[in-house]
PDB file of C-alpha atoms in Angstrom:
ATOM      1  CA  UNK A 732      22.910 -72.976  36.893  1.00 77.00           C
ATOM      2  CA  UNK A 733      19.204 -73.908  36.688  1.00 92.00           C
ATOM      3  CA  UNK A 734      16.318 -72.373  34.373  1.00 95.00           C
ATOM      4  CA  UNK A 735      14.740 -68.952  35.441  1.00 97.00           C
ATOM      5  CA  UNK A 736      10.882 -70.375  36.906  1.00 98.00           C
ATOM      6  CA  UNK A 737       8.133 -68.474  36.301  1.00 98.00           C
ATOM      7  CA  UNK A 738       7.508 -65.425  37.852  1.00 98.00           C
ATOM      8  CA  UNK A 739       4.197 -64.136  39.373  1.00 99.00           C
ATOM      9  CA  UNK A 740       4.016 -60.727  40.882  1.00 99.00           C
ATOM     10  CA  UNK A 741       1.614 -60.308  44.295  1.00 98.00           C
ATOM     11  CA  UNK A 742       0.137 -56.835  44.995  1.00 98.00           C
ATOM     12  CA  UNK A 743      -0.838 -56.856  48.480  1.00 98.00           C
ATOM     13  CA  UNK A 744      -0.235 -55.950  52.373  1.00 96.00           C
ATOM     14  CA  UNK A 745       2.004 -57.222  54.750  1.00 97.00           C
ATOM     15  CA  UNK A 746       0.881 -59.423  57.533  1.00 96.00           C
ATOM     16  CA  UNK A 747       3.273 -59.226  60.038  1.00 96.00           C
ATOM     17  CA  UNK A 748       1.523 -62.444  61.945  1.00 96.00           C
ATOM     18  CA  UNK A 749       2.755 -64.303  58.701  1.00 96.00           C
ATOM     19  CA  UNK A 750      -0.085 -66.143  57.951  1.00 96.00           C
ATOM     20  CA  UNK A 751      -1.763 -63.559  55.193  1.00 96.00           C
ATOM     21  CA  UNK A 752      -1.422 -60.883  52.634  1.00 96.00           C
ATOM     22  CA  UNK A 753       2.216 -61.141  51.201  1.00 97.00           C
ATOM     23  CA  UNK A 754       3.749 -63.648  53.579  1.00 98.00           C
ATOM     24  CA  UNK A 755       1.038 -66.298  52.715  1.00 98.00           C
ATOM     25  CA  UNK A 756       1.463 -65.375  48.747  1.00 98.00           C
ATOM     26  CA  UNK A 757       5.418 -66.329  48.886  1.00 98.00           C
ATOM     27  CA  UNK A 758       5.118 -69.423  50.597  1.00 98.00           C
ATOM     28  CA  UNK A 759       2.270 -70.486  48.626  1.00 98.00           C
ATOM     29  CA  UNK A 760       4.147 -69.324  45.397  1.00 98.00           C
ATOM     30  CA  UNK A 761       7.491 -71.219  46.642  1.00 97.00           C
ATOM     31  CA  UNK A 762       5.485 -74.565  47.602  1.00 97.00           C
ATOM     32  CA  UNK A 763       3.836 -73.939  43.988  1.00 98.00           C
ATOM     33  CA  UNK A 764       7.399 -73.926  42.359  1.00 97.00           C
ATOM     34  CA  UNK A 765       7.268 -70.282  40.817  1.00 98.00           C
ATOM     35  CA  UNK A 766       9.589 -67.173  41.633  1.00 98.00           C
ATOM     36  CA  UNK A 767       7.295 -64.476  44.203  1.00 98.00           C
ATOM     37  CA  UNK A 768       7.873 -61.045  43.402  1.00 98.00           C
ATOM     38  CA  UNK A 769       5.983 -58.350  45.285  1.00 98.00           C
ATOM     39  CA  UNK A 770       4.739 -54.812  45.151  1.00 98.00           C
ATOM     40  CA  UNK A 771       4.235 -53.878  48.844  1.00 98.00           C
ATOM     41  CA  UNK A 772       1.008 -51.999  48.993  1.00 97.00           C
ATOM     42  CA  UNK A 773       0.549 -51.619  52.794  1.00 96.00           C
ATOM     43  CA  UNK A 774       1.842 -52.860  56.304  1.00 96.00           C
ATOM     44  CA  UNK A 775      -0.118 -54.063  59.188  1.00 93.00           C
ATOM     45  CA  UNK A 776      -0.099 -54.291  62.817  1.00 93.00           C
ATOM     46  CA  UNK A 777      -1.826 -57.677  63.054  1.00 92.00           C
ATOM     47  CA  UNK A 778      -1.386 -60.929  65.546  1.00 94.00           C
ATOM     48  CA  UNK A 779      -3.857 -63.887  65.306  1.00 93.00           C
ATOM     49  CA  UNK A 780      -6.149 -62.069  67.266  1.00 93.00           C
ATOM     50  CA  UNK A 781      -6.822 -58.987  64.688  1.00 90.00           C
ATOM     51  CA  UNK A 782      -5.418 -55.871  62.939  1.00 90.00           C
ATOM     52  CA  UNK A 783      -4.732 -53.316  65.128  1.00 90.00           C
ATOM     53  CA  UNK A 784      -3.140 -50.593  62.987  1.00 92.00           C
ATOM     54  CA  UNK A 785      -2.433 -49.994  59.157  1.00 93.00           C
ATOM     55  CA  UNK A 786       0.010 -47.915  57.329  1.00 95.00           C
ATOM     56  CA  UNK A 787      -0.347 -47.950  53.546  1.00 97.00           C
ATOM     57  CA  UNK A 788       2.967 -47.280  50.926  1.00 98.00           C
ATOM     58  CA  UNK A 789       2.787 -43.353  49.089  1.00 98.00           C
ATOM     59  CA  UNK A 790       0.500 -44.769  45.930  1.00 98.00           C
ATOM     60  CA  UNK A 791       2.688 -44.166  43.536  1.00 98.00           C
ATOM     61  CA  UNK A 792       5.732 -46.507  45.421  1.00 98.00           C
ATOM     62  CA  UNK A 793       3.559 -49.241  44.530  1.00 98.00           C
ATOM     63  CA  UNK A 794       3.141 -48.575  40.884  1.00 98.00           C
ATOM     64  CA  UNK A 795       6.653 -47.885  40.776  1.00 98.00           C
ATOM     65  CA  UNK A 796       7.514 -51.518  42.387  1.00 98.00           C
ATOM     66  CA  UNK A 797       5.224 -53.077  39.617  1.00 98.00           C
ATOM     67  CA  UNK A 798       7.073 -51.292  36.468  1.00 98.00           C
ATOM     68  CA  UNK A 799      10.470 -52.028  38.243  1.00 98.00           C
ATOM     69  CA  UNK A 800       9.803 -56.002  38.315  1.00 98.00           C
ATOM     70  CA  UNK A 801       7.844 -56.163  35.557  1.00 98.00           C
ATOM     71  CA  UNK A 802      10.456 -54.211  33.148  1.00 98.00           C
ATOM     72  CA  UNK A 803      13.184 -56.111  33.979  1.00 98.00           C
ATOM     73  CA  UNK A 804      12.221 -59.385  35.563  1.00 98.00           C
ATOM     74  CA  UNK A 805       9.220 -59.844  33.564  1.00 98.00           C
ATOM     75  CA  UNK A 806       5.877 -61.395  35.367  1.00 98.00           C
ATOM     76  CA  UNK A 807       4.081 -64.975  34.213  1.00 98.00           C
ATOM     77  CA  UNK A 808       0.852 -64.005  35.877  1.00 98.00           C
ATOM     78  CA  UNK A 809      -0.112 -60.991  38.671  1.00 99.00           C
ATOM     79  CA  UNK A 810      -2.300 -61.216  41.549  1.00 98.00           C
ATOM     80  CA  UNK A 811      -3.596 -58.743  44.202  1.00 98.00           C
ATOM     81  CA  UNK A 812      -4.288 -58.476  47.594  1.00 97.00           C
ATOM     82  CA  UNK A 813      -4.811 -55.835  50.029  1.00 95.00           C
ATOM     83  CA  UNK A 814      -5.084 -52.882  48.437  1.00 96.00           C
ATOM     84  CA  UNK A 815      -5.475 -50.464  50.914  1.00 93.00           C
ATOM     85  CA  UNK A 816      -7.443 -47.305  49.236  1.00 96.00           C
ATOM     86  CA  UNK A 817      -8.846 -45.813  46.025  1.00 97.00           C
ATOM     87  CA  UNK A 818      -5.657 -43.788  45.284  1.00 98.00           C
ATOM     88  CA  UNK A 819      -3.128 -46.946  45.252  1.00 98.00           C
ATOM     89  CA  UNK A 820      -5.843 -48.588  42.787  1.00 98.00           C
ATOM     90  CA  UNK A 821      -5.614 -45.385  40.937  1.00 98.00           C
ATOM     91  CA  UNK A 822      -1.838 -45.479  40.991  1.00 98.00           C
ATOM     92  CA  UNK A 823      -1.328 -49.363  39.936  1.00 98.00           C
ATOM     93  CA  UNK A 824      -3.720 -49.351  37.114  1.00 98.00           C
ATOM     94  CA  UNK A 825      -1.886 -47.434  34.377  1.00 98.00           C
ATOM     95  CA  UNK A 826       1.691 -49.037  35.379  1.00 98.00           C
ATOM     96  CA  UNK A 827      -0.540 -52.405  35.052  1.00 98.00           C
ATOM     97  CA  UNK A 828      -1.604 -51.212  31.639  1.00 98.00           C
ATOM     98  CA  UNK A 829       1.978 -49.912  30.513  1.00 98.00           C
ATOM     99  CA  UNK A 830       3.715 -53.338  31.518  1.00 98.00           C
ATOM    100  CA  UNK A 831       0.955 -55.594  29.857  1.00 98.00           C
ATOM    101  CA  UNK A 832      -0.917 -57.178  32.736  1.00 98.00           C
ATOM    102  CA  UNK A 833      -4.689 -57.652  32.321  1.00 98.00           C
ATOM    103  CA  UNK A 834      -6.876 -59.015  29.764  1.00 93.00           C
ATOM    104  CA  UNK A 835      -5.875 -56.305  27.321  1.00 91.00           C
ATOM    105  CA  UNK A 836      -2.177 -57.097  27.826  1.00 95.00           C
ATOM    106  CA  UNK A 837      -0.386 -60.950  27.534  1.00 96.00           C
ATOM    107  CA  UNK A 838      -0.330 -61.626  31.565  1.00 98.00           C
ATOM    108  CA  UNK A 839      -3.297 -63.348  33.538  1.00 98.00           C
ATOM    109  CA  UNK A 840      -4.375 -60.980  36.192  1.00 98.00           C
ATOM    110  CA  UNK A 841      -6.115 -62.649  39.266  1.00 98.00           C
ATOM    111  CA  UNK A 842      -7.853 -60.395  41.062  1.00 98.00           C
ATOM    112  CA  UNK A 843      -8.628 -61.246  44.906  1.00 98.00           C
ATOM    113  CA  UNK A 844     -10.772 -58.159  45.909  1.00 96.00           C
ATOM    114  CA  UNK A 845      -9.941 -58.320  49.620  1.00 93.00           C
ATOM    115  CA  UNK A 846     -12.443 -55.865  51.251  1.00 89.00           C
ATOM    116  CA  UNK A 847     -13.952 -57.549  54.266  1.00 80.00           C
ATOM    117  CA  UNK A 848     -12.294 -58.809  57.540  1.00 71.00           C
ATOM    118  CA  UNK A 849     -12.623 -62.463  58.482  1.00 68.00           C
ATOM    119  CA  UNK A 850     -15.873 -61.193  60.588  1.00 63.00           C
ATOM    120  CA  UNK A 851     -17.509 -59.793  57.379  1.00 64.00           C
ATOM    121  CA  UNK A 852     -16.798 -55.910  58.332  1.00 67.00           C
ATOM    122  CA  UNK A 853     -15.666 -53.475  55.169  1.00 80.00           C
ATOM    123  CA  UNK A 854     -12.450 -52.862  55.091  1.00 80.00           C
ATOM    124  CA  UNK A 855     -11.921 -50.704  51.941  1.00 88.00           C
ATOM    125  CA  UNK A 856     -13.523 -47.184  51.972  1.00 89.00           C
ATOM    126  CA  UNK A 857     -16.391 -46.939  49.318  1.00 93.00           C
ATOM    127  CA  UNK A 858     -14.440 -45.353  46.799  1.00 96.00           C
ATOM    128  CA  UNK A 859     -12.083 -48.018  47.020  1.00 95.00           C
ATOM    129  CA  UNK A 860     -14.279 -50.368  46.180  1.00 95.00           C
ATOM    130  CA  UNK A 861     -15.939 -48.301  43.456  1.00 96.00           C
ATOM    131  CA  UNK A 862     -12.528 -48.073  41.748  1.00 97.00           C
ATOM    132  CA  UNK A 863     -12.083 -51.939  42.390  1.00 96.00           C
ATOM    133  CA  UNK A 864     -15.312 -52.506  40.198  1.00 97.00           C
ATOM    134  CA  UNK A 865     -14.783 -49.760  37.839  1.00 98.00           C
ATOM    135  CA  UNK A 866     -10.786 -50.034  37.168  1.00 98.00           C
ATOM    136  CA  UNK A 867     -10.020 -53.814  38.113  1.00 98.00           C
ATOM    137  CA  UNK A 868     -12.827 -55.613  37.407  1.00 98.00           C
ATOM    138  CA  UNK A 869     -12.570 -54.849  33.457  1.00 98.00           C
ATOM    139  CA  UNK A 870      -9.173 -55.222  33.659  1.00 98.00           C
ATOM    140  CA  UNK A 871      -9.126 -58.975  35.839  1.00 98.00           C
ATOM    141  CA  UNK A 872      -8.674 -62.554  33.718  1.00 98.00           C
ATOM    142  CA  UNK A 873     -10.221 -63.554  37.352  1.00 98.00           C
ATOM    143  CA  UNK A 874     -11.558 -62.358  40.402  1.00 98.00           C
ATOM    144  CA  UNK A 875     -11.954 -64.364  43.577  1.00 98.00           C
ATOM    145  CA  UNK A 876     -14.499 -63.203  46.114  1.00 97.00           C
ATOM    146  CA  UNK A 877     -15.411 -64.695  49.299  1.00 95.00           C
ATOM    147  CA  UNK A 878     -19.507 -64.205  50.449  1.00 95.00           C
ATOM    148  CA  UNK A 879     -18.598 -61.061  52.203  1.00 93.00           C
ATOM    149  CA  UNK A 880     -17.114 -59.309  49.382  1.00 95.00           C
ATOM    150  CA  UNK A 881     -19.641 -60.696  47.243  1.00 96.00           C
ATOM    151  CA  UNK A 882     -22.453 -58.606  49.264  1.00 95.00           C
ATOM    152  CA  UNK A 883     -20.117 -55.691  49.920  1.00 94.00           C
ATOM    153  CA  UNK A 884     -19.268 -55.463  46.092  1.00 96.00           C
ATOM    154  CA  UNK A 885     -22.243 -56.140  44.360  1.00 96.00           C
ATOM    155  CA  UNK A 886     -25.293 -56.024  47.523  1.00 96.00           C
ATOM    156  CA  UNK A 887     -26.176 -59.780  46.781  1.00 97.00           C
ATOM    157  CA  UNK A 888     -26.299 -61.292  50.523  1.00 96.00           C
ATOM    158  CA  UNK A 889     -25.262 -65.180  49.329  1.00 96.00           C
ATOM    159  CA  UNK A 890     -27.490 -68.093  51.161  1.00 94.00           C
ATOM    160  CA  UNK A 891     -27.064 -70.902  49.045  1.00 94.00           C
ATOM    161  CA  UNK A 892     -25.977 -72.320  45.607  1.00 95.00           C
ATOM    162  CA  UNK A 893     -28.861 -70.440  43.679  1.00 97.00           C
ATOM    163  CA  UNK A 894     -27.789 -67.234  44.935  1.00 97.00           C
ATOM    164  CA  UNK A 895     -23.975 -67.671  44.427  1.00 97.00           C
ATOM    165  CA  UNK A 896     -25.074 -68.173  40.579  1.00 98.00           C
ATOM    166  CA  UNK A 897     -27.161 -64.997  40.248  1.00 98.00           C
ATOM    167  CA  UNK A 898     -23.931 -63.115  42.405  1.00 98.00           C
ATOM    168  CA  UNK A 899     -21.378 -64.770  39.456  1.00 98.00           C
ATOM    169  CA  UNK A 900     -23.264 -62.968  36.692  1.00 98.00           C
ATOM    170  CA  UNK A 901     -23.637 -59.890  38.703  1.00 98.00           C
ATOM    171  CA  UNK A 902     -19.969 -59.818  39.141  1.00 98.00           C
ATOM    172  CA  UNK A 903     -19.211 -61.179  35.475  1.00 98.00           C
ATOM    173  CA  UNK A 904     -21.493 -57.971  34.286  1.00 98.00           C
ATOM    174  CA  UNK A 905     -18.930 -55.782  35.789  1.00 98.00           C
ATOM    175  CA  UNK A 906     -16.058 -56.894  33.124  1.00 98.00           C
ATOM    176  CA  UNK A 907     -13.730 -59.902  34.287  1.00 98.00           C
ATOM    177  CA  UNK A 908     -13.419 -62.386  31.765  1.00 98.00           C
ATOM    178  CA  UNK A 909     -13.945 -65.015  34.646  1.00 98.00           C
ATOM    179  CA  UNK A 910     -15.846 -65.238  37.939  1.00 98.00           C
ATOM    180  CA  UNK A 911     -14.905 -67.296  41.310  1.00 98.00           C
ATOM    181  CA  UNK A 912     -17.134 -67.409  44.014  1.00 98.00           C
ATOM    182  CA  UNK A 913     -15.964 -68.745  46.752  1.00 97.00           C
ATOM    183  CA  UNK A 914     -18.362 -70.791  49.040  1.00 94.00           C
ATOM    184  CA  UNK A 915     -16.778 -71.339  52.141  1.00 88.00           C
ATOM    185  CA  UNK A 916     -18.678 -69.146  54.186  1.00 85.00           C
ATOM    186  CA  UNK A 917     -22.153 -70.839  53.011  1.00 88.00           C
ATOM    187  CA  UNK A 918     -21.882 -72.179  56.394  1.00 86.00           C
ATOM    188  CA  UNK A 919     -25.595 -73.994  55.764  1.00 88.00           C
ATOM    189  CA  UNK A 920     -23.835 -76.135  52.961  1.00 91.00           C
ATOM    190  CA  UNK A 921     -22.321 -79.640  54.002  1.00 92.00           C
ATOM    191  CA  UNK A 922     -19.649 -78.880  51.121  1.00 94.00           C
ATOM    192  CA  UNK A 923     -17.237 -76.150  50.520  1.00 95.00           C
ATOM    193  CA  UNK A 924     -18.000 -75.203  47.054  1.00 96.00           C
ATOM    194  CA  UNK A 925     -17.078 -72.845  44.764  1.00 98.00           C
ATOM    195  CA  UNK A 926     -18.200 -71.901  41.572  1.00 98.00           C
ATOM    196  CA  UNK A 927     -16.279 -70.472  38.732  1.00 98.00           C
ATOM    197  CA  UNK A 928     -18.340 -68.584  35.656  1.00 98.00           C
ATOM    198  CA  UNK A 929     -17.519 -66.934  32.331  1.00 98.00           C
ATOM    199  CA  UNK A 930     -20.451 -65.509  31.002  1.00 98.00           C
ATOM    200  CA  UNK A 931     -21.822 -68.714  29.471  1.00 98.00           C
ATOM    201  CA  UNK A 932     -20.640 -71.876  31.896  1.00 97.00           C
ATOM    202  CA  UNK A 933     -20.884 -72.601  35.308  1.00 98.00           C
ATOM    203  CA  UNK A 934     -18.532 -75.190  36.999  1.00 98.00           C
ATOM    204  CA  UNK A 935     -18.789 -76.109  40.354  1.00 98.00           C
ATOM    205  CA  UNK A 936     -15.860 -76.924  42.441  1.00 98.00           C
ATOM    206  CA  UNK A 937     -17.231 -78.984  45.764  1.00 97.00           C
ATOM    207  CA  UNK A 938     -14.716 -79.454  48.287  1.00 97.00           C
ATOM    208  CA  UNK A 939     -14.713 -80.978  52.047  1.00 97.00           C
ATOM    209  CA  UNK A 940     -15.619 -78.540  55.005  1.00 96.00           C
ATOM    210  CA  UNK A 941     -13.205 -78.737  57.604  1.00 95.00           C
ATOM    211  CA  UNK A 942     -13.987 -78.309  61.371  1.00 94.00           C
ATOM    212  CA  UNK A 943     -11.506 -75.032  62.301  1.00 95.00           C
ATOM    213  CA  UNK A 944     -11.104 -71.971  62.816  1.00 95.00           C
ATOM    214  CA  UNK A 945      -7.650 -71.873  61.371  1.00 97.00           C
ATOM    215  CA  UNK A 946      -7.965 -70.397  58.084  1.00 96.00           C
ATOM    216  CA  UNK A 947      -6.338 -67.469  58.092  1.00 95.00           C
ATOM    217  CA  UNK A 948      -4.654 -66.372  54.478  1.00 96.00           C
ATOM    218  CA  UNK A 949      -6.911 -68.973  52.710  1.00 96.00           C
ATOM    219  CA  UNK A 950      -8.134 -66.393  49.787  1.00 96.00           C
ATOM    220  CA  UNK A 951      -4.050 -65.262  49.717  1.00 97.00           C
ATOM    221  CA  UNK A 952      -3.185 -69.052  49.571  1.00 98.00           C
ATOM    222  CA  UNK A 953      -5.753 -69.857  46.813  1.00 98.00           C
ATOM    223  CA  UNK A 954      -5.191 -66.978  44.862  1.00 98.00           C
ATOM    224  CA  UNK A 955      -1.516 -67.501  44.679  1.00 98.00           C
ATOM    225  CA  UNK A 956      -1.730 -71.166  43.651  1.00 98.00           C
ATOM    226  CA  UNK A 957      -4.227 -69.880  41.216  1.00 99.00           C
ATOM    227  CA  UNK A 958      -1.924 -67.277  39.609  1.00 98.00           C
ATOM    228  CA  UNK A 959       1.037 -69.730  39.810  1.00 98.00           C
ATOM    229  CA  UNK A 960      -0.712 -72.529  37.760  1.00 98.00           C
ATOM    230  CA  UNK A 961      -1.659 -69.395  35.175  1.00 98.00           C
ATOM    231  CA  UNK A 962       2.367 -68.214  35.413  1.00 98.00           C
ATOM    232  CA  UNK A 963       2.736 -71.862  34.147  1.00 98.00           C
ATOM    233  CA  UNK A 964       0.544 -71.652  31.092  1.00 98.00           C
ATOM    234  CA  UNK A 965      -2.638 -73.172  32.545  1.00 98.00           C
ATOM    235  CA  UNK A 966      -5.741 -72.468  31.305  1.00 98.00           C
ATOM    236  CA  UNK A 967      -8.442 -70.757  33.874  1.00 98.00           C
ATOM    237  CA  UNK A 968     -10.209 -73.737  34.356  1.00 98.00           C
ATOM    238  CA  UNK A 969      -6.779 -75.837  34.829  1.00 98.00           C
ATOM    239  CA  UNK A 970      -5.868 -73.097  37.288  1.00 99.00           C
ATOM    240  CA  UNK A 971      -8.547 -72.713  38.892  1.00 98.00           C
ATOM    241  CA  UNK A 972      -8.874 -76.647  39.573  1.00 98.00           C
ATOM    242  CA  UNK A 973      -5.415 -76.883  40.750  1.00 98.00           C
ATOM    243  CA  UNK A 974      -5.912 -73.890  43.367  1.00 98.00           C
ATOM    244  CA  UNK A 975      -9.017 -75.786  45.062  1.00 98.00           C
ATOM    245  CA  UNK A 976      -6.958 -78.675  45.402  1.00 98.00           C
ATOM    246  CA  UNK A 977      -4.415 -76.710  46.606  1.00 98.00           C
ATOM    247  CA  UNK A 978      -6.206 -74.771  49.216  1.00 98.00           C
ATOM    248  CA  UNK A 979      -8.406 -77.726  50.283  1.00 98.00           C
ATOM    249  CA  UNK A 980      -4.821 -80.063  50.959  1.00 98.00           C
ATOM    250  CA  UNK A 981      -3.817 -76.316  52.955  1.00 98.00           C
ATOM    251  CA  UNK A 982      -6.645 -76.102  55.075  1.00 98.00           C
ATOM    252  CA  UNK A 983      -6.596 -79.484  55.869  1.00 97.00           C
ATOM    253  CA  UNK A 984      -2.465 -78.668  56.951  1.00 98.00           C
ATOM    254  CA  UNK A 985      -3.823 -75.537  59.161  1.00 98.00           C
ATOM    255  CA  UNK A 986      -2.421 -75.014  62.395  1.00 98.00           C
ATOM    256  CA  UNK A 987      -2.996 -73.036  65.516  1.00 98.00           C
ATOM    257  CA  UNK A 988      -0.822 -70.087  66.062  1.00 97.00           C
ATOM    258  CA  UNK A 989      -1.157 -67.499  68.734  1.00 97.00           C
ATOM    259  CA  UNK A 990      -4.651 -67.037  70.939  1.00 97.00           C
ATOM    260  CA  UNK A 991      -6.861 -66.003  67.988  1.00 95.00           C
ATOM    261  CA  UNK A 992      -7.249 -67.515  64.278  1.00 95.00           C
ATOM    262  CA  UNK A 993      -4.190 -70.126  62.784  1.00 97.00           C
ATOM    263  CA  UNK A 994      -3.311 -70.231  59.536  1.00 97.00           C
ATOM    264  CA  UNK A 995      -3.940 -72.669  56.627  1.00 98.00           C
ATOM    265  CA  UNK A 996      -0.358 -74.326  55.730  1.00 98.00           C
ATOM    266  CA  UNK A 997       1.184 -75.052  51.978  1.00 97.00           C
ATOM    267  CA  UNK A 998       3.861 -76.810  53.729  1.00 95.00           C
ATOM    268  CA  UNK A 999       2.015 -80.039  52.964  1.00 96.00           C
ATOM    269  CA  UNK A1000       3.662 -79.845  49.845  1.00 94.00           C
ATOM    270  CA  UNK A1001       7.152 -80.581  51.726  1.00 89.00           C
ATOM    271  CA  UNK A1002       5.926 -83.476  53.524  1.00 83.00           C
ATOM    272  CA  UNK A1003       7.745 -86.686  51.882  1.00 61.00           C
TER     273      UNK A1003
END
């Protein structure tokens, strides 16, 4: 019999194409070498092509799946996903509080705000993402944004590096202890680079740019690798590090899939 690993709890959708939401954090959580647990917070009708329908789990069925794991397994770090609507964010955040996830408890909590579809539309309601700011935010060790849920979230339209600084203290001002903005779709910018912020440093994570379209689950893969270096006892920084080289080696792995969008690929970490 071996040792328990570390555990890290996803909150998030189902993709039933498999290459997001909680499909993409369990692989990328097994490749990482931590235990996935998962509180299911919607399922989708998706292919590579799209989502064509949605139908989210009663709100308080997912705060009920976090206190179950959480109680008895016990959780390393926590990340979310899709959240679906204002009530389930409602719902999760006092079983977050009660099992001690979030700065205020002794789990890292990565929050990945999902909120715009890989063309840039909204996908949360606006009182969704008024309860993401208000209730998650305050409550996140980190949240990851892409350029669309930058400008969705805080109304900062991103165009290059100077801008992604003044959108990291925007979203720092509204309460996680750090900031990750993602640069990928800084299309302009030779280098994919990402910049992480706590209120007093900036460090810039450059990283190659890759010519495809496959990168479908890329903000699931690099948020789980994230929260799975964090499960491990990694500092932010250390995390953070070890998720762009994670998600950098996984993009590079992508693969087509369907007639639409691939997706990137942890199973690099198999190879040899």
């Amino acid at each position: 019999m071996t040792a328990t690993p570390p555990r890290v709890l996803t909150i998030a959708g189902s993709d039933s194409g498999g290459g997001a939401g909680i499909q993409a954090d369990l692989r990328t959580l097994f490749a990482c070498g931590v235990h996935g647990c998962v509180a299911l917070t919607a399922v989708t009708v998706q292919n590579s092509l799209g989502v064509t329908g949605v139908s989210e789990i009663p709100a308080d069925t997912v705060a009920a799946q976090i206190i179950s794991v959480a109680e008895d397994i016990g959780v390393q770090a926590a990340k979310t996903g899709m959240l679906a609507s204002a009530a389930i964010i409602e719902a999760i955040t006092p079983a977050l509080d009660r099992v001690g996830i979030g700065r205020s408890g002794k789990t890292p909590f990565v929050v990945d705000p999902v909120s715009a579809s890989m063309h840039g539309d909204q996908l949360l309601a606006d009182n969704a993402l008024n309860a993401l700011r208000d209730l998650l935010f305050p409550r996140a060790t980190l949240v990851t944004p892409n350029l669309d849920e930058v400008r969705l979230i805080t109304g900062i339209a991103v165009k290059d590096r100077a801008d992604q600084r003044v959108a990291a203290e925007a979203l720092h001002a509204m309460g996680p202890e750090w900031v990750l903005v993602k640069g990928g779709h800084m299309w302009d910018d030779p280098e994919c680079l990402d910049l992480l912020y706590n209120g007093s440093e900036f460090i810039e994570l450059p990283g190659p740019r890759y010519d495809t379209k496959h990168t479908h689950g890329s903000g699931d893969t690099l948020a789980s690798s994230i929260s799975s270096a964090l499960a491990k006892g990694a500092t932010v920084p250390e995390a953070v590090r070890f998720g762009k080289d994670f998600i950098v080696k996984s993009v590079a792995a992508s693969y087509p899939l369907g007639a639409g969008v691939g997706p990137v690929s942890p199973l690099w970490r198999l190879e040899g």
